[in-house]
PDB file of C-alpha atoms in Angstrom:
ATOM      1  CA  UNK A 240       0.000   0.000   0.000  1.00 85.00           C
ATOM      2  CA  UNK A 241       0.774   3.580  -0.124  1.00 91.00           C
ATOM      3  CA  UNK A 242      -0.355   5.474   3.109  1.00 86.00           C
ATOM      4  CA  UNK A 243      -4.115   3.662   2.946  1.00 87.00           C
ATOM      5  CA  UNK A 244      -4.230   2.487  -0.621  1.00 91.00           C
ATOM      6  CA  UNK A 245      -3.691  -0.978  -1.741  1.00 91.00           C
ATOM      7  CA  UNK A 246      -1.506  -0.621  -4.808  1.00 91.00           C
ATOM      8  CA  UNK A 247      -0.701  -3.063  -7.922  1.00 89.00           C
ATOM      9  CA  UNK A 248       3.209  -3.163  -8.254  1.00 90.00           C
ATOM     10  CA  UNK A 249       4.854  -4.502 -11.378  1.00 88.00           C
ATOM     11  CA  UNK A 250       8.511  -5.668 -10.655  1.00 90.00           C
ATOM     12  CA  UNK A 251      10.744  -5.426 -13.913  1.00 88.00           C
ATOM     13  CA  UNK A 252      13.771  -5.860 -14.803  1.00 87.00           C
ATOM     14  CA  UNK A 253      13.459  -4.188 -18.066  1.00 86.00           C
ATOM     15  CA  UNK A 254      12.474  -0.745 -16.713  1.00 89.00           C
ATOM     16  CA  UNK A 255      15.536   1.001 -16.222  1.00 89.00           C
ATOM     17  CA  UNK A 256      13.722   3.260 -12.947  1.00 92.00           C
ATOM     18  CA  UNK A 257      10.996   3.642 -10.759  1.00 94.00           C
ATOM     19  CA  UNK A 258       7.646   4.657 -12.110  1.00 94.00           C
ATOM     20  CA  UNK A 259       4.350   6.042 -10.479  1.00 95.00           C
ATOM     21  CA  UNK A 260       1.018   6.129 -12.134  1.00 92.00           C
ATOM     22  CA  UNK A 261      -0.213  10.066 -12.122  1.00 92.00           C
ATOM     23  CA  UNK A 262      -3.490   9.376 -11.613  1.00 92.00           C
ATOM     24  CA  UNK A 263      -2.240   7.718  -8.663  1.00 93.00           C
ATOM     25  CA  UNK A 264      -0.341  10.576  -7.850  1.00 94.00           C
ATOM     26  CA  UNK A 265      -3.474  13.070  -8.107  1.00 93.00           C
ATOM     27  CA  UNK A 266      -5.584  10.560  -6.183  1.00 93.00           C
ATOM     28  CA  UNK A 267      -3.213   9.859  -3.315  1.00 94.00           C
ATOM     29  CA  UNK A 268      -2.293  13.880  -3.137  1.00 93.00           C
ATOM     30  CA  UNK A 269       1.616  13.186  -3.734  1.00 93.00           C
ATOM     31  CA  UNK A 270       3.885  16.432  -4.388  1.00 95.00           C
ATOM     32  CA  UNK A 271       5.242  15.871  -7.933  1.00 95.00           C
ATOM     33  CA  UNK A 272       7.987  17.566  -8.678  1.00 93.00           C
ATOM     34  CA  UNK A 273       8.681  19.076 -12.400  1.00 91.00           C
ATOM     35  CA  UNK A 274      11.284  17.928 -14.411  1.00 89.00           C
ATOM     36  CA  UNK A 275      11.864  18.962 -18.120  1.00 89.00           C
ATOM     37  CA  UNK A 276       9.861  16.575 -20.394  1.00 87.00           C
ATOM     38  CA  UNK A 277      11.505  13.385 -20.786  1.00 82.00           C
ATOM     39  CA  UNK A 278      10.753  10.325 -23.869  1.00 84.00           C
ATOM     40  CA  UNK A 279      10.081   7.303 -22.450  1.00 80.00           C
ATOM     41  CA  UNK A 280      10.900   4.101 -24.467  1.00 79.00           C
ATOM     42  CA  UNK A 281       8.276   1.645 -24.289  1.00 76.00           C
ATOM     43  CA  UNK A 282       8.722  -2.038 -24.233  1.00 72.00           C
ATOM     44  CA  UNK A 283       6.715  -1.842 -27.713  1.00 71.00           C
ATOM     45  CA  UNK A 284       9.313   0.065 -29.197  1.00 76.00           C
ATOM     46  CA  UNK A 285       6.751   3.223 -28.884  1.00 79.00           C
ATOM     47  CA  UNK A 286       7.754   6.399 -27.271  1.00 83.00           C
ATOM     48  CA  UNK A 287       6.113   8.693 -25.042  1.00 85.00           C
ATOM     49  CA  UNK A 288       6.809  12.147 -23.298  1.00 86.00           C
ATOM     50  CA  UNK A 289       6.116  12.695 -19.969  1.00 86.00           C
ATOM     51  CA  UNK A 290       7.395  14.334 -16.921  1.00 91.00           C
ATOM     52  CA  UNK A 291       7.253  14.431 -13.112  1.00 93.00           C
ATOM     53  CA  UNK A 292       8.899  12.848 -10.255  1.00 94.00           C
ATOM     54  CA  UNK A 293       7.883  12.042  -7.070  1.00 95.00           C
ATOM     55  CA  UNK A 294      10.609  12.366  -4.704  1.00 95.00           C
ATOM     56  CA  UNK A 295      10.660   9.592  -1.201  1.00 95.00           C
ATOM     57  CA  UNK A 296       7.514   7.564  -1.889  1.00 95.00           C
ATOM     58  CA  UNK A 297       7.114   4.598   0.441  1.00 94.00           C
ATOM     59  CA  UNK A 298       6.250   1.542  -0.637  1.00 94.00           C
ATOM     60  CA  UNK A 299       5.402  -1.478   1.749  1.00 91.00           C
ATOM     61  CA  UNK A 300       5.882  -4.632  -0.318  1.00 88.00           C
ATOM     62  CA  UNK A 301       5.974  -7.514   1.452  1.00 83.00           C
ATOM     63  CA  UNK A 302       6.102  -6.101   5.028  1.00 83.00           C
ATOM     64  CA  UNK A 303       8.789  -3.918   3.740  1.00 87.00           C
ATOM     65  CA  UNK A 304       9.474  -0.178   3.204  1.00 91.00           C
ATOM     66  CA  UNK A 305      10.756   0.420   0.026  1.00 93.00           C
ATOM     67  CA  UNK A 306      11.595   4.402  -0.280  1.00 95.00           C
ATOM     68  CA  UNK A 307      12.070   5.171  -3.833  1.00 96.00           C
ATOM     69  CA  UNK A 308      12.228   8.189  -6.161  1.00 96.00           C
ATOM     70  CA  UNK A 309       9.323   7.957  -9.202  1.00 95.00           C
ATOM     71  CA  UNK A 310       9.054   9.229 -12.349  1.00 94.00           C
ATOM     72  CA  UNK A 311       5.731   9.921 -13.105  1.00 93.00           C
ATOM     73  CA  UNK A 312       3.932   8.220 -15.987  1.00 88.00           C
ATOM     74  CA  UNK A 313       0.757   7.285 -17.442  1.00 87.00           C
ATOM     75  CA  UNK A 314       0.811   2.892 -16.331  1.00 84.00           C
ATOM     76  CA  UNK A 315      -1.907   1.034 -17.836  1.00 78.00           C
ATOM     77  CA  UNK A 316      -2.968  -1.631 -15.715  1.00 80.00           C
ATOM     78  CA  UNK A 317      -0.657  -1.186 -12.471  1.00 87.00           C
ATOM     79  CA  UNK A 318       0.040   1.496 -10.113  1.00 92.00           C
ATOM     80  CA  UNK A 319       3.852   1.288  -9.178  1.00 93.00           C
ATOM     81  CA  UNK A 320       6.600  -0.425 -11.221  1.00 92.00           C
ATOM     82  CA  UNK A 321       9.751  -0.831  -9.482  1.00 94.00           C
ATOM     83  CA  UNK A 322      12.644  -1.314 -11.772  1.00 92.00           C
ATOM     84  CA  UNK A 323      16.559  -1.989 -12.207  1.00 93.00           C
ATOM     85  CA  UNK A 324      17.170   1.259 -10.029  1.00 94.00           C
ATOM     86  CA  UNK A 325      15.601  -0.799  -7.165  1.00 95.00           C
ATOM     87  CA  UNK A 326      16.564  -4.459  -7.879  1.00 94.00           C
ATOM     88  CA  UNK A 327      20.223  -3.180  -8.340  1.00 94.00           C
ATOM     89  CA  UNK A 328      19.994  -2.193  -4.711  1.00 94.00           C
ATOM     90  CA  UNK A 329      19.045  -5.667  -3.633  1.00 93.00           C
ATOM     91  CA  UNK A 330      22.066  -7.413  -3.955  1.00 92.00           C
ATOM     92  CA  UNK A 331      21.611 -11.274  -4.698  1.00 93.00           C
ATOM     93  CA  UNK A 332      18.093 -12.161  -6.043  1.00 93.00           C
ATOM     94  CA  UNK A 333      16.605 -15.933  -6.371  1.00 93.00           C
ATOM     95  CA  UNK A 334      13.925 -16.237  -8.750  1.00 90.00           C
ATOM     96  CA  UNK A 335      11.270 -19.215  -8.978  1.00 90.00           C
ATOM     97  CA  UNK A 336       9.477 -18.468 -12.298  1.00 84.00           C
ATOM     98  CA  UNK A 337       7.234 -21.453 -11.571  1.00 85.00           C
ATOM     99  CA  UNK A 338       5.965 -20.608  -7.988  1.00 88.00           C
ATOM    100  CA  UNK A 339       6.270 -16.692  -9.022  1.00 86.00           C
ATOM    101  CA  UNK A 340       8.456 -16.189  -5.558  1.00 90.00           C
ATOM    102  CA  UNK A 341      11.468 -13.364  -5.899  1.00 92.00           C
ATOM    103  CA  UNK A 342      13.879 -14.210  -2.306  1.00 93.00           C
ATOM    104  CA  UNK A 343      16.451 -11.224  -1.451  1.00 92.00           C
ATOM    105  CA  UNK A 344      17.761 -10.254   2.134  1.00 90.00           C
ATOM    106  CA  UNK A 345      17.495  -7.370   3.927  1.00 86.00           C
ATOM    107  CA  UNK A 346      20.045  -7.754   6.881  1.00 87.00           C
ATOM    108  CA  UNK A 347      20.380 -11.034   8.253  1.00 90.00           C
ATOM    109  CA  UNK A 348      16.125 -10.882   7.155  1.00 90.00           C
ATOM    110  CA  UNK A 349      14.846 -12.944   4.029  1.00 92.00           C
ATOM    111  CA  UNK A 350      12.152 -11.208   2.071  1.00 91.00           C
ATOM    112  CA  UNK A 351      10.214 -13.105  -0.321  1.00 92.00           C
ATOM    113  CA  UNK A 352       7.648 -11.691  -2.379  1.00 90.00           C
ATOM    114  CA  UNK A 353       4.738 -13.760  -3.916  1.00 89.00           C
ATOM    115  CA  UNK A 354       3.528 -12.882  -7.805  1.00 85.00           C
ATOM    116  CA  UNK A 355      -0.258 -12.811  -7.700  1.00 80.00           C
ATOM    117  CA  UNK A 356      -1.422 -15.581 -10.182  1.00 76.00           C
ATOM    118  CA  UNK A 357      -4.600 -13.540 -10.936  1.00 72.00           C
ATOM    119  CA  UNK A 358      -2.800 -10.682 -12.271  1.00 69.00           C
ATOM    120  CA  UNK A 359      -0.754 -13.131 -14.587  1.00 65.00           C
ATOM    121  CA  UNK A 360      -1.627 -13.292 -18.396  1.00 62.00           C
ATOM    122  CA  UNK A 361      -3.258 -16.312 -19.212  1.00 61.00           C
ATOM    123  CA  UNK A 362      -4.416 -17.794 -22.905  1.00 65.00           C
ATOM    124  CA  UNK A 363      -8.528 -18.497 -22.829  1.00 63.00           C
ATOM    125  CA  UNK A 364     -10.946 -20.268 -25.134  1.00 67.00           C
ATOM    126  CA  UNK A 365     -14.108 -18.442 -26.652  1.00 66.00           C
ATOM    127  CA  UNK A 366     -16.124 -20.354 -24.027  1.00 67.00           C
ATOM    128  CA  UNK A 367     -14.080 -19.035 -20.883  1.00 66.00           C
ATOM    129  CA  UNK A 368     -14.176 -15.264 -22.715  1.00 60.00           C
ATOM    130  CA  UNK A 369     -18.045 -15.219 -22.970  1.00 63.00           C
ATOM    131  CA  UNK A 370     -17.720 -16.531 -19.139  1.00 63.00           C
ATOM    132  CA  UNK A 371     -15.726 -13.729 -18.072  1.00 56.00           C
ATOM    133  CA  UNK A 372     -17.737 -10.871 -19.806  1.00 56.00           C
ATOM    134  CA  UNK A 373     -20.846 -12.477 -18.331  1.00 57.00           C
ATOM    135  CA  UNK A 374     -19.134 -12.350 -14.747  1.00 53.00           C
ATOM    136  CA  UNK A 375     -18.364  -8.370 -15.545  1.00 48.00           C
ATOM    137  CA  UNK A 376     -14.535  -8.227 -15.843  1.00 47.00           C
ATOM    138  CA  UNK A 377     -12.376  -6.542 -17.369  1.00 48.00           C
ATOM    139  CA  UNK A 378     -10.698  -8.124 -20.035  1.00 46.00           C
ATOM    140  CA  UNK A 379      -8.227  -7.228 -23.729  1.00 49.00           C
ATOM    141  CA  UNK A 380      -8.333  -9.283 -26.794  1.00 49.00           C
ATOM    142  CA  UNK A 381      -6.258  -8.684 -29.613  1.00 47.00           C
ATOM    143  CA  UNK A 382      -6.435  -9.974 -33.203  1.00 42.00           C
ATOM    144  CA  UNK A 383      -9.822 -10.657 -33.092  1.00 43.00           C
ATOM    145  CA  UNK A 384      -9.798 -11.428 -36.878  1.00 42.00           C
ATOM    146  CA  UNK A 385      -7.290 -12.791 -39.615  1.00 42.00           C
ATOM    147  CA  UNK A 386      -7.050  -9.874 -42.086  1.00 44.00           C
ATOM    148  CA  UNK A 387      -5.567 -10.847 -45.873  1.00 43.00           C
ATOM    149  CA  UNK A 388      -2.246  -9.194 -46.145  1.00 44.00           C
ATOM    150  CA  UNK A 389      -2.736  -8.747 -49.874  1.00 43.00           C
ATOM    151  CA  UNK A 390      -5.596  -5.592 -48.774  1.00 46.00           C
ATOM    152  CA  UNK A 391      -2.821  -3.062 -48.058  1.00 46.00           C
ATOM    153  CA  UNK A 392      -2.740  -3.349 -52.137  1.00 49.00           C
ATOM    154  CA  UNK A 393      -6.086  -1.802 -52.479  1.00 51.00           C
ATOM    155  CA  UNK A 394      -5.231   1.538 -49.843  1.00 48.00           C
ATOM    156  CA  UNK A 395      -5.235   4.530 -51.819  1.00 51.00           C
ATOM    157  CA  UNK A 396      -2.213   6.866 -51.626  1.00 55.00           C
ATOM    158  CA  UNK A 397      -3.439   8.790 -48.709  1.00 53.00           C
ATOM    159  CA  UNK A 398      -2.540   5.976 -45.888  1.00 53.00           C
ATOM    160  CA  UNK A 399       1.360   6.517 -44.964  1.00 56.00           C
ATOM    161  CA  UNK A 400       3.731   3.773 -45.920  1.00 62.00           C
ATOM    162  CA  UNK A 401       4.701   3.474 -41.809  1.00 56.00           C
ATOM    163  CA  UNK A 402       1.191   2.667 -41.045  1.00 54.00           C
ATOM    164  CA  UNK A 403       1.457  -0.185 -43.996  1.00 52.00           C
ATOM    165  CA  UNK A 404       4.434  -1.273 -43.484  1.00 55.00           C
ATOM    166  CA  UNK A 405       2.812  -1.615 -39.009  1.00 53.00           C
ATOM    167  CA  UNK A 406      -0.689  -3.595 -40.506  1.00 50.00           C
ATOM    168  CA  UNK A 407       1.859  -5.848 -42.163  1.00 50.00           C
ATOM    169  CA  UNK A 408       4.089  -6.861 -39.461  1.00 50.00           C
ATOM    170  CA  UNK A 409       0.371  -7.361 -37.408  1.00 48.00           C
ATOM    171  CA  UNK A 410      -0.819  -9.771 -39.805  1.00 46.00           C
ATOM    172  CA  UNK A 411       2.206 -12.064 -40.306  1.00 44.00           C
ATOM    173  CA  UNK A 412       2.156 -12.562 -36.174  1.00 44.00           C
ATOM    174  CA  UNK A 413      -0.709 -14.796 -34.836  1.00 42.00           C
ATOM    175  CA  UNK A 414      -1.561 -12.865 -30.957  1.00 43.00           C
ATOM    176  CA  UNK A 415      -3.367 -15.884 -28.620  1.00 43.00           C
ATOM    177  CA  UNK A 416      -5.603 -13.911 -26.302  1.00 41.00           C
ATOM    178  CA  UNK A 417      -4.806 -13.144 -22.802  1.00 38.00           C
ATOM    179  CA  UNK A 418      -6.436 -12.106 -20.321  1.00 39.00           C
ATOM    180  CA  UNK A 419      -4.344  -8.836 -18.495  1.00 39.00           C
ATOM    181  CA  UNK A 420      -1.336  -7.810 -20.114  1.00 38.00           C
ATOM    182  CA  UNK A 421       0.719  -8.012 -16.641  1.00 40.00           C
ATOM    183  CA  UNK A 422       4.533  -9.322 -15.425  1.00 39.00           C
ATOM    184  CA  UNK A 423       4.175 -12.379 -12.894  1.00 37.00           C
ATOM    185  CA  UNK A 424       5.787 -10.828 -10.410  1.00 40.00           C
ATOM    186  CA  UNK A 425       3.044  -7.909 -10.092  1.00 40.00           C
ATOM    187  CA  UNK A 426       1.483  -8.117  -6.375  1.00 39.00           C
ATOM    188  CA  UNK A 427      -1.139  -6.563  -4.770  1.00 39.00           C
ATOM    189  CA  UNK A 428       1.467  -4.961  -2.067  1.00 41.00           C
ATOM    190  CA  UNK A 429       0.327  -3.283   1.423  1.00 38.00           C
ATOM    191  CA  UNK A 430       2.709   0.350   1.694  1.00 41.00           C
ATOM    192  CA  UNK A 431       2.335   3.415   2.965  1.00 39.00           C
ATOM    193  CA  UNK A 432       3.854   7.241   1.415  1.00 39.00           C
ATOM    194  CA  UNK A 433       6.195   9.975   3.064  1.00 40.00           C
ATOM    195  CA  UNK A 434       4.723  13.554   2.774  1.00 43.00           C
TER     196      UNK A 434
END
């Protein structure tokens, strides 16, 4: 959590820092500092521009305080992510991908934190999708429908070779479904924030 909020936290060791979500920011009243605008590179290979850092957060993961700087930024789907500039700090890290456990020690103290297995992406059938709209969840589905490669052809001259050349590269991949886009390791973590 931070102060009273229970918070989703994505651990990843591809995000080179800290990040905060700012609606989580305006909601949870935390002073965000400007910074000049900054690109982010996404994952995806898209970029974004953003600024804003929150300076000293608190986050309790696992009945820890982890006091972190944050750059702010719009997160789809979790509230926190802690990246490399934390899990640098940690020192010697076991990882079970198959029980979704991460072990470090803090002192002579072993922390272990637990992935939440109903934040983890999972492929469905048609049958379980029509379940889970019925039970009013929230769920994303991509590539609903094989498109013919062989219609960019017939595009008139107004649609930009880069947006071709990106419905191309979509149709030659085949995307199962999933259910949350989200690491393993995210956990619904207890913390609380510095003023």
């Amino acid at each position: 959590m931070i102060g009273e909020r229970r918070v989703v936290v994505l651990i990843d060791s591809g995000a080179s820092h800290n990040y905060i979500g700012r609606k989580l920011t305006e909601e949870l009243a935390l002073k965000v500092t400007d910074t000049p605008a900054y690109c982010m590179s996404l994952g995806d290979g898209h970029r974004r521009m953003t600024w804003g850092r929150c300076e000293k957060v608190t986050v309790k993961v696992e009945g820890v305080d982890v006091e972190e700087d944050f750059y702010v930024f719009e997160l789809g789907g979790v509230d926190v992510i802690l990246g490399v500039a934390w899990l640098a700090k940690l020192g010697e890290v076991s990882t079970n991908w198959g029980k979704m456990t991460m072990v470090y020690k803090v002192g002579d103290k072993k922390i272990c934190i637990r992935g939440d297995p109903s934040l983890s992406r999972q492929v469905v059938n048609a049958r379980s999708l029509l379940k889970l709209v019925e039970a009013d969840s929230g769920v994303v589905v991509w590539n609903l429908c094989k498109v013919e490669e062989e219609n960019c052809s017939e595009w008139d001259d107004n649609v930009s070779e880069s947006r071709k050349n990106n419905y191309r590269r979509c149709c030659r991949r085949t995307i199962p479904f999933f259910v949350n886009f989200r690491s393993f390791l995210q956990t619904k973590t207890e913390s609380t924030a510095t003023p």
